[in-house]
Structures are given as structure tokens and as C-alpha cells.
Amino acid sequence: MKTILNIIWFVFAGIELAIAYVLAGLLLLLPIVTIPFALASFRIAAYALWPFGRTVVDRPGAGAPSVIGNVLWVLLAGWWLALGHLITSIPLFLSIIGIPLGWANLKMIPVSLMPLGKEIVRS
């Protein structure tokens, strides 16, 4: 079932969201200071392509640097990417098949807002 949902997700939302994360990551590679944010963006892009069967967990020992980094992330790219998840979830909710995909899209908003200090693991 996860494979079928991932294939449908890839076609209707995954590729667009992954492209958005890759573009954000490429822009964040330009200033040297934001390279850790770019790496987080690329990591989430892979998650956005194939999210079913994986989950986001807190990384142990992440601490204060992750909190400060997440504040900067929200200002630089996070709110745009969260808005992208919100916008792409609306048409998914309009069909019966797309309802689980819409929920998955909304579940990705927290990691799009605060990716530092998180890990993507198989569930």
C-alpha cells in the first residue's frame, strides 16, 4: 500500500515539492554561511519525493544551535516551503483518492518549518 501511495504522491505532489526544496537548497548554497540549511533542504527534498513509510523524529542532543538555526530557516526558506505544502494539499483534498495525500502534505509542514534537529527514518 505504501508503494502505491508513494507512486500517486510522486505524480501529483512529490515532484513539484521536491523541485521547490532543491531550488531552495541551491539558493541557500550561494552564501557560504547557509550551507547547513541547503543540506537540510536537500534531505527534505528526498523525503518529499517518497514520504510514505518514513517519518520524522527528533535528533537526540540537537540543542540550542538547532533552535537558532530553525529560526533563521523559517525566515530564509521555511515559510515559503510550508506555504507550498498548504497550497498543494488543497487540490489533493478535493478528490477521494487524494485525501490521504493531502494529510501527508500537511504532516510535512512542521519539518518544512523546523528541519534542523530532525531525522528522517523508516517507520
Short mmCIF file of N, CA and C in Angstrom, two decimals:
data_model
loop_
_atom_site.label_atom_id
_atom_site.label_comp_id
_atom_site.label_asym_id
_atom_site.label_seq_id
_atom_site.Cartn_x
_atom_site.Cartn_y
_atom_site.Cartn_z
N MET A 1 0.82 -1.19 0.00
CA MET A 1 0.00 0.00 0.00
C MET A 1 0.87 1.26 0.00
N LYS A 2 1.99 1.21 0.78
CA LYS A 2 2.87 2.37 0.83
C LYS A 2 3.44 2.69 -0.55
N THR A 3 3.76 1.65 -1.32
CA THR A 3 4.32 1.88 -2.65
C THR A 3 3.31 2.54 -3.56
N ILE A 4 2.07 2.10 -3.51
CA ILE A 4 1.03 2.70 -4.35
C ILE A 4 0.82 4.16 -3.97
N LEU A 5 0.74 4.44 -2.66
CA LEU A 5 0.59 5.82 -2.22
C LEU A 5 1.79 6.67 -2.62
N ASN A 6 3.00 6.11 -2.53
CA ASN A 6 4.18 6.86 -2.93
C ASN A 6 4.18 7.18 -4.42
N ILE A 7 3.73 6.25 -5.23
CA ILE A 7 3.68 6.49 -6.68
C ILE A 7 2.66 7.58 -7.00
N ILE A 8 1.48 7.49 -6.40
CA ILE A 8 0.47 8.53 -6.62
C ILE A 8 0.97 9.87 -6.10
N TRP A 9 1.61 9.86 -4.93
CA TRP A 9 2.18 11.09 -4.35
C TRP A 9 3.21 11.69 -5.28
N PHE A 10 4.09 10.86 -5.81
CA PHE A 10 5.16 11.33 -6.70
C PHE A 10 4.58 12.07 -7.89
N VAL A 11 3.52 11.53 -8.47
CA VAL A 11 2.92 12.13 -9.66
C VAL A 11 2.18 13.43 -9.33
N PHE A 12 1.40 13.45 -8.26
CA PHE A 12 0.53 14.58 -8.01
C PHE A 12 1.10 15.67 -7.10
N ALA A 13 2.11 15.37 -6.29
CA ALA A 13 2.64 16.40 -5.41
C ALA A 13 4.14 16.30 -5.19
N GLY A 14 4.67 15.09 -5.19
CA GLY A 14 6.05 14.88 -4.79
C GLY A 14 7.08 15.57 -5.66
N ILE A 15 6.93 15.48 -6.95
CA ILE A 15 7.94 16.06 -7.84
C ILE A 15 7.97 17.58 -7.71
N GLU A 16 6.80 18.20 -7.62
CA GLU A 16 6.76 19.66 -7.50
C GLU A 16 7.38 20.13 -6.19
N LEU A 17 7.05 19.44 -5.10
CA LEU A 17 7.60 19.82 -3.80
C LEU A 17 9.10 19.56 -3.73
N ALA A 18 9.54 18.45 -4.30
CA ALA A 18 10.98 18.17 -4.30
C ALA A 18 11.74 19.21 -5.10
N ILE A 19 11.18 19.64 -6.22
CA ILE A 19 11.82 20.69 -7.02
C ILE A 19 11.91 21.98 -6.21
N ALA A 20 10.85 22.30 -5.47
CA ALA A 20 10.88 23.51 -4.63
C ALA A 20 11.97 23.42 -3.57
N TYR A 21 12.11 22.25 -2.94
CA TYR A 21 13.16 22.09 -1.93
C TYR A 21 14.55 22.15 -2.55
N VAL A 22 14.72 21.56 -3.73
CA VAL A 22 16.03 21.61 -4.40
C VAL A 22 16.37 23.05 -4.79
N LEU A 23 15.38 23.79 -5.31
CA LEU A 23 15.64 25.19 -5.65
C LEU A 23 16.00 26.01 -4.42
N ALA A 24 15.29 25.78 -3.33
CA ALA A 24 15.63 26.48 -2.08
C ALA A 24 17.04 26.10 -1.63
N GLY A 25 17.38 24.83 -1.76
CA GLY A 25 18.72 24.39 -1.38
C GLY A 25 19.80 25.01 -2.25
N LEU A 26 19.54 25.12 -3.55
CA LEU A 26 20.53 25.74 -4.44
C LEU A 26 20.72 27.21 -4.10
N LEU A 27 19.63 27.90 -3.79
CA LEU A 27 19.76 29.31 -3.40
C LEU A 27 20.50 29.45 -2.07
N LEU A 28 20.29 28.50 -1.18
CA LEU A 28 20.95 28.56 0.12
C LEU A 28 22.43 28.14 0.04
N LEU A 29 22.84 27.55 -1.08
CA LEU A 29 24.25 27.23 -1.26
C LEU A 29 25.08 28.46 -1.62
N LEU A 30 24.43 29.50 -2.13
CA LEU A 30 25.16 30.68 -2.59
C LEU A 30 25.94 31.36 -1.47
N PRO A 31 25.32 31.77 -0.36
CA PRO A 31 26.14 32.28 0.74
C PRO A 31 26.72 31.09 1.51
N ILE A 32 27.95 31.14 1.81
CA ILE A 32 28.63 30.02 2.47
C ILE A 32 28.03 29.72 3.85
N VAL A 33 27.55 30.74 4.51
CA VAL A 33 27.03 30.58 5.87
C VAL A 33 25.79 29.69 5.90
N THR A 34 25.03 29.65 4.83
CA THR A 34 23.76 28.91 4.83
C THR A 34 23.88 27.50 4.23
N ILE A 35 25.08 27.00 4.07
CA ILE A 35 25.24 25.64 3.53
C ILE A 35 24.55 24.58 4.39
N PRO A 36 24.58 24.64 5.73
CA PRO A 36 23.84 23.64 6.52
C PRO A 36 22.33 23.66 6.21
N PHE A 37 21.79 24.83 5.92
CA PHE A 37 20.37 24.92 5.56
C PHE A 37 20.12 24.27 4.20
N ALA A 38 21.06 24.43 3.29
CA ALA A 38 20.93 23.81 1.97
C ALA A 38 20.93 22.29 2.10
N LEU A 39 21.80 21.77 2.93
CA LEU A 39 21.84 20.32 3.14
C LEU A 39 20.53 19.81 3.73
N ALA A 40 19.97 20.56 4.66
CA ALA A 40 18.67 20.18 5.23
C ALA A 40 17.59 20.21 4.16
N SER A 41 17.66 21.19 3.28
CA SER A 41 16.68 21.31 2.21
C SER A 41 16.77 20.12 1.25
N PHE A 42 17.98 19.70 0.91
CA PHE A 42 18.16 18.54 0.03
C PHE A 42 17.66 17.26 0.71
N ARG A 43 17.88 17.15 2.02
CA ARG A 43 17.41 15.98 2.76
C ARG A 43 15.89 15.91 2.74
N ILE A 44 15.24 17.06 2.92
CA ILE A 44 13.78 17.08 2.91
C ILE A 44 13.25 16.86 1.49
N ALA A 45 13.99 17.28 0.48
CA ALA A 45 13.57 17.04 -0.91
C ALA A 45 13.45 15.54 -1.18
N ALA A 46 14.39 14.76 -0.67
CA ALA A 46 14.30 13.31 -0.84
C ALA A 46 13.09 12.75 -0.10
N TYR A 47 12.80 13.31 1.06
CA TYR A 47 11.62 12.88 1.83
C TYR A 47 10.34 13.28 1.10
N ALA A 48 10.33 14.44 0.47
CA ALA A 48 9.15 14.92 -0.23
C ALA A 48 8.85 14.08 -1.48
N LEU A 49 9.86 13.45 -2.04
CA LEU A 49 9.62 12.59 -3.20
C LEU A 49 8.92 11.29 -2.83
N TRP A 50 9.23 10.72 -1.69
CA TRP A 50 8.77 9.38 -1.33
C TRP A 50 8.51 9.33 0.17
N PRO A 51 7.43 9.98 0.68
CA PRO A 51 7.26 10.13 2.13
C PRO A 51 6.64 8.95 2.86
N PHE A 52 5.85 8.15 2.18
CA PHE A 52 5.13 7.08 2.88
C PHE A 52 6.12 5.97 3.27
N GLY A 53 6.02 5.53 4.51
CA GLY A 53 6.94 4.53 5.02
C GLY A 53 8.13 5.16 5.73
N ARG A 54 8.15 6.49 5.81
CA ARG A 54 9.20 7.19 6.55
C ARG A 54 8.55 8.20 7.48
N THR A 55 9.26 8.57 8.52
CA THR A 55 8.74 9.53 9.47
C THR A 55 9.88 10.44 9.95
N VAL A 56 9.50 11.53 10.57
CA VAL A 56 10.46 12.50 11.09
C VAL A 56 10.50 12.37 12.62
N VAL A 57 11.71 12.24 13.16
CA VAL A 57 11.89 12.14 14.61
C VAL A 57 12.91 13.19 15.05
N ASP A 58 12.86 13.54 16.33
CA ASP A 58 13.84 14.47 16.88
C ASP A 58 15.20 13.79 16.99
N ARG A 59 16.25 14.52 16.62
CA ARG A 59 17.60 14.00 16.76
C ARG A 59 18.03 14.23 18.20
N PRO A 60 18.50 13.19 18.90
CA PRO A 60 18.91 13.38 20.28
C PRO A 60 20.13 14.30 20.36
N GLY A 61 20.11 15.19 21.32
CA GLY A 61 21.23 16.09 21.53
C GLY A 61 21.30 17.24 20.55
N ALA A 62 20.18 17.59 19.92
CA ALA A 62 20.20 18.68 18.93
C ALA A 62 20.45 20.02 19.59
N GLY A 63 19.77 20.36 20.63
CA GLY A 63 20.05 21.54 21.45
C GLY A 63 19.80 22.90 20.84
N ALA A 64 20.45 23.90 21.46
CA ALA A 64 20.23 25.31 21.14
C ALA A 64 20.65 25.71 19.73
N PRO A 65 21.76 25.20 19.17
CA PRO A 65 22.11 25.60 17.81
C PRO A 65 21.02 25.26 16.78
N SER A 66 20.34 24.14 17.00
CA SER A 66 19.25 23.79 16.09
C SER A 66 18.08 24.76 16.22
N VAL A 67 17.80 25.20 17.43
CA VAL A 67 16.70 26.15 17.63
C VAL A 67 17.02 27.47 16.93
N ILE A 68 18.23 27.96 17.11
CA ILE A 68 18.64 29.21 16.45
C ILE A 68 18.63 29.04 14.94
N GLY A 69 19.14 27.91 14.47
CA GLY A 69 19.12 27.63 13.04
C GLY A 69 17.72 27.54 12.48
N ASN A 70 16.80 26.95 13.24
CA ASN A 70 15.42 26.85 12.76
C ASN A 70 14.75 28.22 12.66
N VAL A 71 15.08 29.13 13.56
CA VAL A 71 14.54 30.49 13.47
C VAL A 71 15.02 31.14 12.18
N LEU A 72 16.30 31.00 11.89
CA LEU A 72 16.84 31.55 10.63
C LEU A 72 16.23 30.85 9.42
N TRP A 73 16.05 29.54 9.52
CA TRP A 73 15.46 28.77 8.42
C TRP A 73 14.05 29.27 8.08
N VAL A 74 13.24 29.50 9.11
CA VAL A 74 11.88 29.98 8.88
C VAL A 74 11.91 31.30 8.12
N LEU A 75 12.83 32.17 8.49
CA LEU A 75 12.93 33.47 7.82
C LEU A 75 13.45 33.34 6.38
N LEU A 76 14.39 32.43 6.14
CA LEU A 76 15.01 32.31 4.83
C LEU A 76 14.18 31.50 3.84
N ALA A 77 13.69 30.35 4.25
CA ALA A 77 13.02 29.48 3.28
C ALA A 77 11.82 28.72 3.84
N GLY A 78 11.76 28.54 5.14
CA GLY A 78 10.75 27.66 5.73
C GLY A 78 9.32 28.05 5.47
N TRP A 79 9.01 29.32 5.61
CA TRP A 79 7.60 29.71 5.45
C TRP A 79 7.15 29.58 4.01
N TRP A 80 8.07 29.79 3.03
CA TRP A 80 7.70 29.59 1.62
C TRP A 80 7.39 28.12 1.35
N LEU A 81 8.22 27.25 1.88
CA LEU A 81 8.02 25.82 1.65
C LEU A 81 6.77 25.31 2.38
N ALA A 82 6.52 25.81 3.58
CA ALA A 82 5.29 25.43 4.30
C ALA A 82 4.06 25.91 3.53
N LEU A 83 4.14 27.09 2.97
CA LEU A 83 3.04 27.61 2.14
C LEU A 83 2.83 26.72 0.92
N GLY A 84 3.92 26.24 0.33
CA GLY A 84 3.82 25.31 -0.80
C GLY A 84 3.11 24.03 -0.42
N HIS A 85 3.39 23.51 0.77
CA HIS A 85 2.69 22.30 1.24
C HIS A 85 1.20 22.59 1.43
N LEU A 86 0.89 23.73 1.99
CA LEU A 86 -0.50 24.09 2.23
C LEU A 86 -1.26 24.24 0.90
N ILE A 87 -0.64 24.91 -0.05
CA ILE A 87 -1.29 25.14 -1.34
C ILE A 87 -1.48 23.83 -2.11
N THR A 88 -0.47 22.96 -2.09
CA THR A 88 -0.62 21.69 -2.83
C THR A 88 -1.54 20.71 -2.12
N SER A 89 -1.81 20.91 -0.83
CA SER A 89 -2.73 20.00 -0.15
C SER A 89 -4.18 20.28 -0.51
N ILE A 90 -4.49 21.51 -0.86
CA ILE A 90 -5.89 21.86 -1.14
C ILE A 90 -6.46 21.07 -2.31
N PRO A 91 -5.80 21.03 -3.49
CA PRO A 91 -6.39 20.22 -4.57
C PRO A 91 -6.39 18.72 -4.27
N LEU A 92 -5.46 18.26 -3.44
CA LEU A 92 -5.45 16.83 -3.09
C LEU A 92 -6.67 16.46 -2.26
N PHE A 93 -7.12 17.36 -1.41
CA PHE A 93 -8.30 17.08 -0.58
C PHE A 93 -9.60 17.06 -1.40
N LEU A 94 -9.57 17.56 -2.61
CA LEU A 94 -10.79 17.64 -3.42
C LEU A 94 -11.20 16.30 -4.03
N SER A 95 -10.32 15.32 -4.00
CA SER A 95 -10.69 14.00 -4.52
C SER A 95 -10.60 12.97 -3.40
N ILE A 96 -11.33 11.90 -3.54
CA ILE A 96 -11.33 10.87 -2.51
C ILE A 96 -9.96 10.20 -2.43
N ILE A 97 -9.36 9.94 -3.57
CA ILE A 97 -8.04 9.30 -3.59
C ILE A 97 -6.98 10.23 -2.99
N GLY A 98 -7.14 11.52 -3.15
CA GLY A 98 -6.13 12.47 -2.71
C GLY A 98 -6.18 12.83 -1.24
N ILE A 99 -7.22 12.41 -0.51
CA ILE A 99 -7.34 12.78 0.90
C ILE A 99 -6.14 12.31 1.74
N PRO A 100 -5.69 11.04 1.62
CA PRO A 100 -4.50 10.66 2.40
C PRO A 100 -3.26 11.43 1.97
N LEU A 101 -3.21 11.80 0.71
CA LEU A 101 -2.07 12.58 0.22
C LEU A 101 -2.10 14.00 0.77
N GLY A 102 -3.30 14.56 0.89
CA GLY A 102 -3.43 15.88 1.48
C GLY A 102 -3.01 15.88 2.93
N TRP A 103 -3.38 14.84 3.67
CA TRP A 103 -2.97 14.73 5.08
C TRP A 103 -1.46 14.58 5.18
N ALA A 104 -0.87 13.78 4.30
CA ALA A 104 0.59 13.62 4.31
C ALA A 104 1.28 14.94 4.02
N ASN A 105 0.69 15.72 3.13
CA ASN A 105 1.24 17.03 2.81
C ASN A 105 1.20 17.95 4.02
N LEU A 106 0.11 17.94 4.75
CA LEU A 106 0.00 18.76 5.95
C LEU A 106 0.95 18.28 7.05
N LYS A 107 1.20 16.96 7.10
CA LYS A 107 2.13 16.43 8.10
C LYS A 107 3.57 16.84 7.82
N MET A 108 3.86 17.25 6.59
CA MET A 108 5.22 17.67 6.24
C MET A 108 5.48 19.14 6.58
N ILE A 109 4.45 19.89 6.95
CA ILE A 109 4.63 21.31 7.27
C ILE A 109 5.56 21.51 8.47
N PRO A 110 5.44 20.76 9.58
CA PRO A 110 6.37 21.00 10.68
C PRO A 110 7.84 20.82 10.31
N VAL A 111 8.15 19.81 9.52
CA VAL A 111 9.55 19.61 9.13
C VAL A 111 10.00 20.66 8.12
N SER A 112 9.06 21.20 7.35
CA SER A 112 9.44 22.26 6.43
C SER A 112 9.70 23.57 7.18
N LEU A 113 9.11 23.72 8.35
CA LEU A 113 9.34 24.91 9.16
C LEU A 113 10.55 24.77 10.09
N MET A 114 10.80 23.57 10.59
CA MET A 114 11.89 23.36 11.54
C MET A 114 12.66 22.08 11.22
N PRO A 115 13.51 22.08 10.18
CA PRO A 115 14.19 20.85 9.78
C PRO A 115 15.43 20.51 10.59
N LEU A 116 16.05 21.50 11.22
CA LEU A 116 17.29 21.24 11.94
C LEU A 116 16.97 20.58 13.28
N GLY A 117 17.74 19.58 13.63
CA GLY A 117 17.47 18.81 14.84
C GLY A 117 16.49 17.68 14.60
N LYS A 118 16.19 17.39 13.34
CA LYS A 118 15.26 16.31 12.99
C LYS A 118 15.99 15.28 12.11
N GLU A 119 15.50 14.06 12.15
CA GLU A 119 15.99 12.99 11.29
C GLU A 119 14.82 12.35 10.59
N ILE A 120 15.05 11.90 9.36
CA ILE A 120 14.02 11.18 8.61
C ILE A 120 14.42 9.72 8.65
N VAL A 121 13.55 8.89 9.24
CA VAL A 121 13.83 7.48 9.41
C VAL A 121 12.69 6.64 8.84
N ARG A 122 12.99 5.39 8.58
CA ARG A 122 11.94 4.46 8.13
C ARG A 122 11.02 4.16 9.30
N SER A 123 9.72 4.09 8.99
CA SER A 123 8.77 3.81 10.08
C SER A 123 8.44 2.33 10.13
#
